[in-house]
Tab-separated table of C-alpha atoms in Angstrom:
chain	number	residue	atom	x	y	z
B	19	MET	CA	22.039	105.867	64.394
B	20	LYS	CA	24.526	108.648	64.837
B	21	SER	CA	24.814	108.018	68.640
B	22	GLU	CA	25.380	104.196	67.916
B	23	SER	CA	28.128	105.067	65.238
B	24	ARG	CA	29.962	107.182	67.975
B	25	ARG	CA	29.958	104.505	70.561
B	26	ARG	CA	31.257	102.015	68.211
B	27	SER	CA	34.175	104.227	67.246
B	28	LEU	CA	35.013	104.410	70.897
B	29	GLY	CA	34.734	100.722	71.274
B	30	LYS	CA	31.589	100.902	73.368
B	31	SER	CA	30.139	97.643	74.653
B	32	PRO	CA	26.818	96.496	73.368
B	33	GLN	CA	25.788	95.937	76.966
B	34	THR	CA	23.055	98.510	78.048
B	35	PRO	CA	22.915	100.563	81.189
B	36	ALA	CA	19.839	98.510	82.261
B	37	ALA	CA	21.878	95.398	82.139
B	38	THR	CA	24.988	96.521	83.821
B	39	GLY	CA	24.079	99.836	85.712
B	40	SER	CA	26.830	101.826	83.691
B	41	GLU	CA	28.205	101.975	80.225
B	42	ILE	CA	31.410	99.780	79.573
B	43	TYR	CA	33.958	100.773	77.100
B	44	HIS	CA	36.345	98.084	75.678
B	45	CYS	CA	39.660	98.566	74.022
B	46	SER	CA	39.374	96.874	70.439
B	47	GLU	CA	43.028	96.002	70.478
B	48	CYS	CA	43.676	94.404	73.803
B	49	GLY	CA	40.169	93.903	75.181
B	50	LYS	CA	40.750	95.833	78.424
B	51	SER	CA	37.552	97.483	79.856
B	52	PHE	CA	36.834	101.002	81.216
B	53	THR	CA	33.882	102.743	82.789
B	54	LYS	CA	34.776	106.225	81.294
B	55	SER	CA	35.306	107.153	77.752
B	56	GLY	CA	38.166	109.413	78.626
B	57	ASP	CA	40.074	106.577	80.284
B	58	LEU	CA	39.666	104.444	77.191
B	59	GLN	CA	41.061	107.368	75.048
B	60	LYS	CA	44.204	107.651	77.431
B	61	HIS	CA	44.491	103.894	77.263
B	62	LYS	CA	44.598	103.727	73.415
B	63	ARG	CA	47.694	106.041	73.498
B	64	PHE	CA	49.680	103.009	74.707
B	65	HIS	CA	48.804	101.339	71.288
B	66	THR	CA	49.064	104.290	69.092
B	67	GLY	CA	52.170	105.807	70.810
B	68	GLU	CA	50.616	109.192	70.816
B	69	ARG	CA	52.075	111.535	73.550
B	70	PRO	CA	50.212	114.940	73.175
B	71	TYR	CA	51.651	116.500	76.288
B	72	HIS	CA	55.006	118.045	75.946
B	73	CYS	CA	57.354	119.571	78.589
B	74	GLU	CA	58.271	123.170	77.604
B	75	GLN	CA	61.528	123.178	79.374
B	76	CYS	CA	63.135	119.662	77.992
B	77	GLY	CA	60.801	118.761	75.139
B	78	LYS	CA	59.968	115.256	76.724
B	79	SER	CA	56.430	113.994	75.789
B	80	PHE	CA	53.813	112.078	77.750
B	81	ALA	CA	50.593	110.168	77.077
B	82	ARG	CA	48.841	111.718	80.158
B	83	GLN	CA	48.631	115.330	81.419
B	84	SER	CA	49.099	114.082	84.921
B	85	ASN	CA	52.364	112.400	84.054
B	86	LEU	CA	53.557	115.715	82.406
B	87	GLN	CA	52.589	117.624	85.754
B	88	LYS	CA	54.620	115.015	87.845
B	89	HIS	CA	57.570	115.360	85.457
B	90	GLN	CA	57.620	119.113	85.738
B	91	ARG	CA	58.435	118.689	89.371
B	92	VAL	CA	61.957	117.655	88.266
B	93	HIS	CA	62.530	121.064	86.789
B	94	THR	CA	60.734	123.063	89.589
B	95	GLY	CA	62.164	120.862	92.585
B	96	GLU	CA	58.729	120.549	94.053
B	97	LYS	CA	58.276	117.577	96.437
B	98	PRO	CA	54.622	117.827	97.761
B	99	TYR	CA	54.528	114.477	99.470
B	100	HIS	CA	56.093	114.473	103.031
B	101	CYS	CA	56.709	111.466	105.322
B	102	GLY	CA	55.129	112.359	108.687
B	103	GLN	CA	57.840	110.160	110.593
B	104	CYS	CA	61.292	111.520	109.180
B	105	GLY	CA	60.228	114.595	107.164
B	106	LYS	CA	61.683	113.296	104.048
B	107	SER	CA	59.866	114.739	100.780
B	108	PHE	CA	58.925	113.170	97.549
B	109	THR	CA	57.818	114.189	93.945
B	110	PHE	CA	55.489	111.239	93.772
B	111	GLN	CA	52.886	109.883	96.141
B	112	SER	CA	53.872	106.408	95.100
B	113	ASN	CA	57.407	107.015	96.222
B	114	LEU	CA	56.167	108.223	99.565
B	115	GLN	CA	54.111	105.180	100.087
B	116	ILE	CA	57.112	102.793	99.166
B	117	HIS	CA	59.412	104.928	101.435
B	118	GLN	CA	57.016	104.451	104.353
B	119	ARG	CA	57.568	100.885	104.265
B	120	ILE	CA	60.924	101.522	105.663
B	121	HIS	CA	59.268	102.704	108.887
B	122	THR	CA	56.577	100.105	108.905
B	123	GLY	CA	58.873	97.259	107.866
B	124	GLU	CA	56.132	96.117	105.330
B	125	LYS	CA	57.162	93.978	102.546
B	126	PRO	CA	54.142	92.936	100.695
B	127	TYR	CA	55.911	91.328	97.627
B	128	HIS	CA	56.998	87.541	98.399
B	129	CYS	CA	59.179	85.288	96.181
B	130	GLU	CA	57.212	82.075	95.630
B	131	GLN	CA	60.455	80.088	95.306
B	132	CYS	CA	62.548	81.156	98.411
B	133	GLY	CA	60.109	83.163	100.393
B	134	LYS	CA	62.086	86.210	100.421
B	135	SER	CA	60.069	89.588	100.750
B	136	PHE	CA	60.383	92.994	99.186
B	137	ALA	CA	59.025	96.417	99.731
B	138	ARG	CA	58.734	97.122	95.955
B	139	GLN	CA	57.432	94.920	93.141
B	140	SER	CA	60.196	95.946	90.846
B	141	HIS	CA	62.674	94.584	93.355
B	142	LEU	CA	60.728	91.238	93.441
B	143	GLN	CA	60.865	91.026	89.737
B	144	ILE	CA	64.710	91.613	89.571
B	145	HIS	CA	65.104	89.102	92.353
B	146	LYS	CA	63.155	86.394	90.477
B	147	ARG	CA	65.899	86.553	87.695
B	148	PHE	CA	68.278	85.085	90.205
B	149	HIS	CA	66.126	81.820	90.139
B	150	THR	CA	65.500	81.972	86.384
B	151	GLY	CA	69.085	83.150	85.312
B	152	GLU	CA	67.442	85.696	83.044
B	153	LYS	CA	69.575	88.657	82.163
B	154	PRO	CA	67.706	90.628	79.588
B	155	TYR	CA	69.871	93.856	79.626
B	156	HIS	CA	73.013	93.533	77.458
B	157	CYS	CA	76.066	95.887	77.104
B	158	GLY	CA	76.579	96.733	73.501
B	159	GLN	CA	80.303	97.165	73.911
B	160	CYS	CA	81.408	94.088	75.695
B	161	GLY	CA	78.330	91.820	75.540
B	162	LYS	CA	78.102	91.564	79.323
B	163	SER	CA	74.398	90.885	80.648
B	164	PHE	CA	72.626	92.197	83.707
B	165	ASN	CA	69.408	91.296	85.566
B	166	CYS	CA	68.165	94.872	85.753
B	167	GLN	CA	68.612	97.957	83.582
B	168	SER	CA	70.117	100.160	86.356
B	169	ASN	CA	72.970	97.725	86.722
B	170	LEU	CA	73.633	97.946	82.973
B	171	GLN	CA	73.578	101.760	83.102
B	172	LYS	CA	76.129	101.709	85.979
B	173	HIS	CA	78.268	99.198	84.095
B	174	GLN	CA	78.341	101.262	80.931
B	175	ARG	CA	80.143	103.981	82.783
B	176	VAL	CA	83.190	101.636	82.936
B	177	HIS	CA	83.378	102.275	79.140
B	178	THR	CA	82.373	105.791	79.161
B	179	GLY	CA	84.442	106.812	82.177
B	180	GLU	CA	81.443	108.900	83.329
B	181	LYS	CA	81.215	109.857	86.952
B	182	PRO	CA	78.174	112.061	87.452
B	183	TYR	CA	78.028	112.140	90.997
B	184	LEU	CA	80.238	114.874	92.565
B	185	CYS	CA	81.205	115.420	96.193
B	186	GLY	CA	80.617	119.051	97.124
B	187	GLN	CA	83.265	119.168	99.690
B	188	CYS	CA	86.410	117.586	98.144
B	189	GLY	CA	85.359	117.432	94.513
B	190	LYS	CA	85.826	113.663	94.115
B	191	SER	CA	83.496	111.967	91.344
B	192	PHE	CA	81.711	108.718	91.517
B	193	SER	CA	79.968	106.559	88.955
B	194	GLN	CA	77.062	105.583	91.324
B	195	GLU	CA	75.131	107.726	93.747
B	196	ILE	CA	75.349	105.173	96.538
B	197	HIS	CA	79.103	105.513	96.425
B	198	LEU	CA	78.929	109.312	96.659
B	199	ARG	CA	76.721	108.782	99.807
B	200	THR	CA	79.027	106.373	101.459
B	201	HIS	CA	81.923	108.735	100.468
B	202	GLN	CA	80.220	111.700	102.109
B	203	ARG	CA	80.313	109.945	105.544
B	204	ILE	CA	84.112	110.487	105.526
B	205	HIS	CA	83.394	114.298	105.823
B	206	THR	CA	80.413	113.975	108.152
B	207	GLY	CA	81.858	111.122	110.349
B	208	GLU	CA	78.582	109.394	110.283
B	209	LYS	CA	78.576	105.727	110.880
B	210	PRO	CA	74.870	104.629	110.947
B	211	TYR	CA	75.409	100.839	111.117
B	212	HIS	CA	76.051	99.446	114.620
B	213	CYS	CA	77.211	96.076	115.734
B	214	GLY	CA	74.742	94.687	118.338
B	215	GLN	CA	77.320	92.588	120.137
B	216	CYS	CA	80.253	95.057	120.529
B	217	GLY	CA	78.881	98.394	119.656
B	218	LYS	CA	81.204	99.234	116.857
B	219	SER	CA	79.958	101.508	114.108
B	220	PHE	CA	80.455	101.537	110.492
B	221	ALA	CA	79.865	103.819	107.533
B	222	ARG	CA	78.793	100.941	105.322
B	223	GLN	CA	76.295	98.182	105.794
B	224	SER	CA	78.479	95.731	103.950
B	225	HIS	CA	81.403	96.576	106.366
B	226	LEU	CA	78.940	95.758	109.390
B	227	GLN	CA	77.946	92.506	107.875
B	228	THR	CA	81.647	91.595	107.309
B	229	HIS	CA	82.541	92.564	110.888
B	230	GLN	CA	79.677	90.509	112.446
B	231	ARG	CA	81.452	87.385	110.969
B	232	ILE	CA	84.307	87.958	113.543
B	233	HIS	CA	81.619	87.193	116.318
B	234	THR	CA	80.048	84.261	114.513
B	235	GLY	CA	83.168	82.811	112.956
B	236	GLU	CA	81.544	82.493	109.604
B	237	LYS	CA	83.809	82.488	106.579
B	238	PRO	CA	81.507	81.674	103.718
B	239	TYR	CA	84.098	82.427	100.861
B	240	HIS	CA	86.382	79.400	100.105
B	241	CYS	CA	89.441	79.195	97.757
B	242	GLY	CA	89.059	76.362	95.376
B	243	GLN	CA	92.846	75.792	95.203
B	244	CYS	CA	93.981	75.582	98.822
B	245	GLY	CA	90.803	75.507	100.738
B	246	LYS	CA	91.411	78.646	102.758
B	247	SER	CA	88.251	80.555	103.862
B	248	PHE	CA	87.422	84.185	104.113
B	249	THR	CA	84.820	86.451	105.612
B	250	CYS	CA	84.396	88.641	102.619
B	251	GLN	CA	84.533	87.971	98.843
B	252	SER	CA	87.012	90.792	98.191
B	253	ASN	CA	89.575	89.067	100.564
B	254	LEU	CA	89.124	85.831	98.515
B	255	GLN	CA	89.648	87.557	95.295
B	256	ILE	CA	92.779	89.259	96.618
B	257	HIS	CA	94.098	85.853	98.005
B	258	GLN	CA	93.450	84.077	94.658
B	259	ARG	CA	95.970	86.381	93.174
B	260	ILE	CA	98.603	84.433	95.179
B	261	HIS	CA	97.777	81.351	93.020
B	262	THR	CA	97.440	83.289	89.713
B	263	GLY	CA	100.305	85.781	90.184
B	264	VAL	CA	97.967	88.581	89.042
B	265	LYS	CA	99.103	92.172	89.915
B	266	PRO	CA	96.682	94.419	87.976
B	267	TYR	CA	97.727	97.727	89.538
B	268	HIS	CA	100.806	99.497	87.991
B	269	CYS	CA	102.864	102.488	89.415
B	270	GLU	CA	103.497	104.721	86.383
B	271	GLN	CA	106.545	106.199	87.908
B	272	CYS	CA	108.542	103.208	88.870
B	273	GLU	CA	106.618	100.400	87.115
B	274	LYS	CA	106.072	98.466	90.454
B	275	ILE	CA	102.998	96.268	90.346
B	276	PHE	CA	100.512	95.506	93.078
B	277	THR	CA	97.645	92.991	93.813
B	278	LEU	CA	95.604	95.731	95.485
B	279	GLU	CA	94.626	99.308	94.310
B	280	GLY	CA	94.864	100.415	97.869
B	281	ASN	CA	98.488	99.286	98.052
B	282	LEU	CA	99.300	101.058	94.784
B	283	GLN	CA	97.757	104.363	96.180
B	284	LYS	CA	99.846	103.955	99.389
B	285	HIS	CA	102.904	103.304	97.295
B	286	GLN	CA	102.581	106.424	95.356
B	287	ARG	CA	102.893	108.472	98.263
B	288	ILE	CA	106.575	107.426	98.360
B	289	HIS	CA	106.950	109.464	95.078
B	290	THR	CA	104.679	112.221	96.083
B	291	GLY	CA	106.129	112.454	99.696
B	292	GLU	CA	102.523	112.877	100.858
B	293	LYS	CA	101.796	111.931	104.507
B	294	PRO	CA	98.113	112.788	104.982
B	295	TYR	CA	97.654	111.169	108.444
B	296	GLN	CA	98.999	113.329	111.382
B	297	CYS	CA	99.376	112.406	115.212
B	298	PRO	CA	97.614	115.017	117.171
B	299	GLN	CA	99.944	114.304	120.273
B	300	CYS	CA	103.377	114.612	118.778
B	301	GLY	CA	102.765	115.915	115.052
B	302	LYS	CA	104.302	112.853	113.316
B	303	SER	CA	102.803	112.280	110.004
B	304	PHE	CA	102.193	108.930	108.259
B	305	THR	CA	101.291	107.755	104.627
B	306	ARG	CA	98.822	105.279	105.953
B	307	GLN	CA	96.013	105.549	108.451
B	308	SER	CA	96.451	102.256	109.814
B	309	THR	CA	100.136	103.072	110.660
B	310	LEU	CA	98.973	106.265	112.495
B	311	GLN	CA	96.584	104.057	114.502
B	312	ILE	CA	99.435	101.720	115.507
B	313	HIS	CA	101.683	104.696	116.308
B	314	GLN	CA	99.152	106.328	118.594
B	315	ARG	CA	99.295	103.298	120.799
B	316	THR	CA	103.006	104.289	121.603
B	317	HIS	CA	101.261	107.238	123.472
B	318	THR	CA	98.498	105.278	124.950
B	319	GLY	CA	100.414	102.191	125.869
B	320	GLU	CA	97.667	99.907	124.323
B	321	LYS	CA	98.705	96.493	123.300
B	322	PRO	CA	95.551	94.800	122.318
B	323	TYR	CA	97.167	91.735	120.594
B	324	HIS	CA	98.125	89.030	123.011
B	325	CYS	CA	100.204	85.776	122.399
B	326	GLY	CA	98.353	82.781	123.638
B	327	GLN	CA	101.381	80.761	124.352
B	328	CYS	CA	103.665	83.191	126.376
B	329	GLY	CA	101.194	86.060	127.068
B	330	LYS	CA	103.385	88.652	125.555
B	331	SER	CA	101.384	91.690	124.190
B	332	PHE	CA	101.951	93.700	120.872
B	333	ILE	CA	100.437	96.967	119.583
B	334	CYS	CA	99.566	95.582	116.116
B	335	GLN	CA	98.265	92.134	114.896
B	336	SER	CA	101.127	91.749	112.238
B	337	THR	CA	103.877	91.917	115.026
B	338	LEU	CA	101.948	89.334	116.945
B	339	GLN	CA	101.790	87.078	113.932
B	340	ILE	CA	105.649	87.393	113.368
B	341	HIS	CA	106.208	86.774	117.027
B	342	GLN	CA	104.130	83.494	116.979
B	343	ARG	CA	106.549	82.032	114.490
B	344	VAL	CA	109.204	82.005	117.377
B	345	HIS	CA	106.815	79.338	118.883
B	346	THR	CA	105.984	77.484	115.741
B	347	GLY	CA	109.347	77.735	114.028
B	348	GLU	CA	107.671	78.752	110.768
B	349	LYS	CA	109.688	80.592	108.134
B	350	PRO	CA	107.329	81.010	105.192
B	351	TYR	CA	109.557	83.156	102.908
B	352	HIS	CA	112.013	81.249	100.871
B	353	CYS	CA	114.838	82.581	98.672
B	354	GLU	CA	114.570	80.831	95.247
B	355	GLN	CA	118.497	81.186	94.613
B	356	CYS	CA	119.906	79.719	97.842
B	357	GLY	CA	116.963	78.084	99.633
B	358	LYS	CA	117.401	80.132	102.828
B	359	SER	CA	113.989	80.826	104.693
B	360	PHE	CA	112.822	83.720	106.598
B	361	THR	CA	110.127	84.561	109.099
B	362	LEU	CA	109.615	88.030	107.439
B	363	GLN	CA	108.996	88.906	103.754
B	364	GLY	CA	111.063	92.094	104.511
B	365	ASN	CA	113.997	90.090	105.646
B	366	LEU	CA	113.678	87.876	102.521
B	367	GLN	CA	113.728	91.138	100.199
B	368	LYS	CA	116.906	92.481	102.193
B	369	HIS	CA	118.614	89.038	101.784
B	370	GLN	CA	117.949	88.808	98.037
B	371	ARG	CA	120.010	92.063	97.553
B	372	ILE	CA	122.970	89.817	98.523
B	373	HIS	CA	122.461	87.971	95.308
B	374	THR	CA	121.443	91.023	93.136
B	375	GLY	CA	124.135	93.181	94.599
B	376	GLU	CA	121.431	95.994	94.857
B	377	LYS	CA	122.360	98.829	97.386
B	378	PRO	CA	119.458	101.366	96.830
B	379	TYR	CA	120.182	103.552	99.975
B	380	TYR	CA	122.966	106.166	99.405
B	381	CYS	CA	124.797	108.334	101.846
B	382	PRO	CA	124.567	112.088	100.657
B	383	GLN	CA	127.788	112.939	102.387
B	384	CYS	CA	130.164	110.334	101.001
B	385	GLY	CA	128.263	108.436	98.418
B	386	LYS	CA	128.660	105.029	100.186
B	387	SER	CA	125.676	102.556	99.329
B	388	PHE	CA	123.768	100.271	101.593
B	389	SER	CA	121.307	97.267	100.887
B	390	ARG	CA	119.331	98.328	104.048
B	391	GLN	CA	117.971	101.668	105.142
B	392	SER	CA	118.881	100.834	108.822
B	393	HIS	CA	122.453	100.348	107.827
B	394	LEU	CA	122.527	103.853	106.066
B	395	GLN	CA	121.109	105.426	109.223
B	396	ILE	CA	123.723	103.743	111.493
B	397	HIS	CA	126.563	104.804	108.812
B	398	GLN	CA	125.390	108.456	108.924
B	399	ARG	CA	126.157	108.526	112.514
B	400	ILE	CA	129.878	108.285	111.613
B	401	HIS	CA	129.497	111.693	110.008
B	402	THR	CA	127.361	113.266	112.780
B	403	GLY	CA	129.306	111.540	115.671
B	404	GLU	CA	125.991	110.477	117.132
B	405	LYS	CA	126.161	107.560	119.596
B	406	PRO	CA	122.525	107.364	121.093
B	407	TYR	CA	123.043	103.892	122.728
B	408	ASN	CA	124.729	104.127	126.061
B	409	CYS	CA	126.035	101.359	128.459
B	410	GLY	CA	124.810	101.784	131.872
B	411	GLN	CA	127.700	100.089	133.500
B	412	CYS	CA	130.676	101.682	131.865
B	413	GLU	CA	128.952	104.573	130.058
B	414	LYS	CA	130.581	103.405	126.559
B	415	SER	CA	128.385	104.615	123.798
B	416	PHE	CA	127.518	103.031	120.381
B	417	THR	CA	125.940	103.912	116.949
B	418	CYS	CA	123.503	101.039	116.982
B	419	GLN	CA	121.573	99.025	119.598
B	420	SER	CA	122.829	95.753	118.405
B	421	ASN	CA	126.311	96.849	119.068
B	422	LEU	CA	125.380	97.848	122.673
B	423	GLN	CA	123.712	94.433	123.199
B	424	ILE	CA	126.894	92.743	122.212
B	425	HIS	CA	128.955	95.000	124.368
B	426	GLN	CA	126.856	94.415	127.427
B	427	ARG	CA	127.734	90.655	127.246
B	428	ILE	CA	131.293	91.657	128.273
B	429	HIS	CA	129.763	92.728	131.604
B	430	THR	CA	127.406	89.864	131.933
B	431	GLY	CA	129.770	87.242	130.576
B	432	GLU	CA	126.964	85.885	128.411
B	433	LYS	CA	127.988	84.041	125.236
B	434	PRO	CA	124.854	82.703	123.766
B	435	TYR	CA	126.139	81.651	120.335
B	436	HIS	CA	127.634	78.060	120.611
B	437	CYS	CA	129.772	76.109	118.026
B	438	GLY	CA	128.221	72.627	117.431
B	439	GLN	CA	131.671	71.148	116.665
B	440	CYS	CA	133.886	72.253	119.536
B	441	GLU	CA	131.419	73.909	121.961
B	442	LYS	CA	133.335	77.157	121.817
B	443	SER	CA	130.991	80.138	122.705
B	444	PHE	CA	130.791	83.567	121.405
B	445	THR	CA	128.981	86.971	122.340
B	446	CYS	CA	127.737	87.617	118.751
B	447	GLN	CA	126.544	85.322	115.902
B	448	SER	CA	128.997	86.935	113.316
B	449	ASN	CA	131.833	85.815	115.433
B	450	LEU	CA	130.470	82.312	115.638
B	451	GLN	CA	130.043	82.175	111.849
B	452	ILE	CA	133.832	83.273	111.376
B	453	HIS	CA	134.841	80.607	113.739
B	454	GLU	CA	132.861	77.797	112.107
B	455	ARG	CA	134.825	78.392	108.992
B	456	SER	CA	137.994	77.107	110.873
B	457	HIS	CA	136.124	73.760	110.896
B	458	THR	CA	134.855	73.876	107.385
B	459	GLY	CA	137.852	75.566	105.781
B	460	VAL	CA	135.623	77.893	103.946
B	461	LYS	CA	137.320	81.179	103.093
B	462	PRO	CA	134.741	83.219	101.077
B	463	TYR	CA	136.678	86.607	101.093
B	464	HIS	CA	139.212	86.698	98.204
B	465	CYS	CA	141.942	89.349	97.543
B	466	GLY	CA	141.683	90.739	94.180
B	467	GLN	CA	145.497	91.525	93.861
B	468	CYS	CA	147.275	88.131	95.075
B	469	GLU	CA	144.100	85.848	95.285
B	470	LYS	CA	144.806	85.022	98.932
B	471	SER	CA	141.491	84.056	100.856
B	472	PHE	CA	140.103	84.754	104.254
B	473	THR	CA	137.435	83.491	106.581
B	474	SER	CA	136.392	87.126	107.457
B	475	GLN	CA	135.884	90.405	105.594
B	476	ASN	CA	137.908	92.256	108.398
B	477	ASN	CA	140.933	89.997	107.828
B	478	LEU	CA	140.790	90.666	104.016
B	479	GLN	CA	140.557	94.455	104.537
B	480	ILE	CA	143.500	94.248	106.809
B	481	HIS	CA	145.494	92.175	104.281
B	482	GLU	CA	144.602	94.461	101.397
B	483	ARG	CA	146.459	97.386	103.266
B	484	SER	CA	149.569	95.256	102.726
B	485	HIS	CA	149.113	96.049	99.057
B	486	THR	CA	147.886	99.652	99.422
B	487	GLY	CA	150.249	100.528	102.187
B	488	VAL	CA	147.462	102.235	104.251
B	489	LYS	CA	148.103	102.306	107.983
B	490	PRO	CA	145.017	104.017	109.699
B	491	TYR	CA	145.959	103.110	113.310
B	492	HIS	CA	148.409	105.624	114.915
B	493	CYS	CA	150.358	105.494	118.249
B	494	GLY	CA	149.490	108.551	120.282
B	495	GLN	CA	152.840	108.411	122.106
B	496	CYS	CA	155.434	107.833	119.232
B	497	GLY	CA	153.325	108.550	116.128
B	498	LYS	CA	154.087	105.053	114.593
B	499	SER	CA	151.323	103.736	112.368
B	500	PHE	CA	149.873	100.274	111.701
B	501	ASN	CA	147.555	98.415	109.301
B	502	SER	CA	145.431	96.781	112.035
B	503	LEU	CA	144.021	97.817	115.470
B	504	SER	CA	145.458	94.569	117.014
B	505	ASN	CA	148.981	95.365	115.825
B	506	LEU	CA	148.727	98.971	117.300
B	507	GLN	CA	147.456	97.398	120.660
B	508	VAL	CA	150.477	95.021	120.618
B	509	HIS	CA	152.829	97.980	120.104
B	510	GLU	CA	151.328	100.134	122.788
B	511	ARG	CA	152.331	97.506	125.363
B	512	ILE	CA	155.933	98.449	124.632
B	513	HIS	CA	155.176	101.911	126.122
B	514	THR	CA	153.228	100.454	129.029
B	515	ARG	CA	156.109	98.167	129.968
B	516	LYS	CA	158.721	100.887	129.707
B	517	ALA	CA	156.496	103.050	132.030
B	518	ILE	CA	156.202	100.245	134.611
B	519	SER	CA	159.999	99.767	134.548
B	520	LEU	CA	160.469	103.278	135.226
């Protein structure tokens, strides 16, 4: 009687050893069967919640002693299970078995709906939620849902700001371990993902996948508004900001806003003066790595971007794209104030300063302001006396290349700018524009003192000297002064004629 009472308390089956060959123990709560009494007792702890085995170091409790022993390896760092192929070590045998599938390629867990296979059962379970749409893990702060707990934990770091993964070399922190591993390849130079077609290597598998679409021509991400397609989702998201006008990245120093975080970081180097990318050949430094790579082609002579229409080659893709507009006539950048179009965004920005009057570039010597940095650099040569552009035919020198090109037309006789009304030709475009005003009657330059108007700014400046009395042009022979260079030249002929008559 005493023996039977003990067996009942353990949930022992009424089956006899003679009938089954061994004693069977059933769980009274879930019906699960066990051949050993001890296994039943361990199992019952799942129902009772009992965890009699405690870790002395962190206080964590376990239902089984074997689980406590495995856990203690977290504190000791012990990894007794080693991979025979790559030498990697693991704390648990099950983790080693899962790892070995990387070498064998075994994926024993299959999705019944799409046939996709997985090395881990847990990965299959997460994958199945793509089909069912189930997202059982919810963020308590913003309500966003996730299909696996690890994604929820990663997301919650957005709210907490936690970045627990620290780079030992540069101190940068990351919210995810995989991001730290990818980052560390910057220091090691490791690029483990190789393109089978061109041999190019990448630090990230996603970058390889995106790159391979160059070979396949695949552009799976489509803009719903304009139909444009992209090789990667991030480029589509960036493109969509053109339609929405969203610029989520703000500079705290000048309040300029950007569509890309990378562009903000590059912009901030304007304020800090940081130029972390240095050319090993000439020592020149750059704020962007891409700019350094383009610069290095000036040393190598490499011009990898070719125009399919005229065969001309360029050191960077953007310059090729700009050049191709010569053939297409495309001017995609439009001024909203006057409707003028430009082939380059930079030219539009410079043009808009005509309307705003902005002149952000100042000469530190005389305080004069300019709307373009290149104009400031040319102006500063007035102070330094530098004239780096020399004419090969008469050795005359100029402060800027465009003036040299205009001057060289004196020798060649070239007059490429033609008036459409009288067919008169000019060596430079500005002279054509001034001339065309003789046909239209436009006189856009007005004197503030007498309201007289002029077709060119130069004529206005000469006229204004009649009010101020300024005569900056002096005769070297008699010292007489004049308000314009042309008047001085006319005067000098008096001395020339006198010299001839003598």
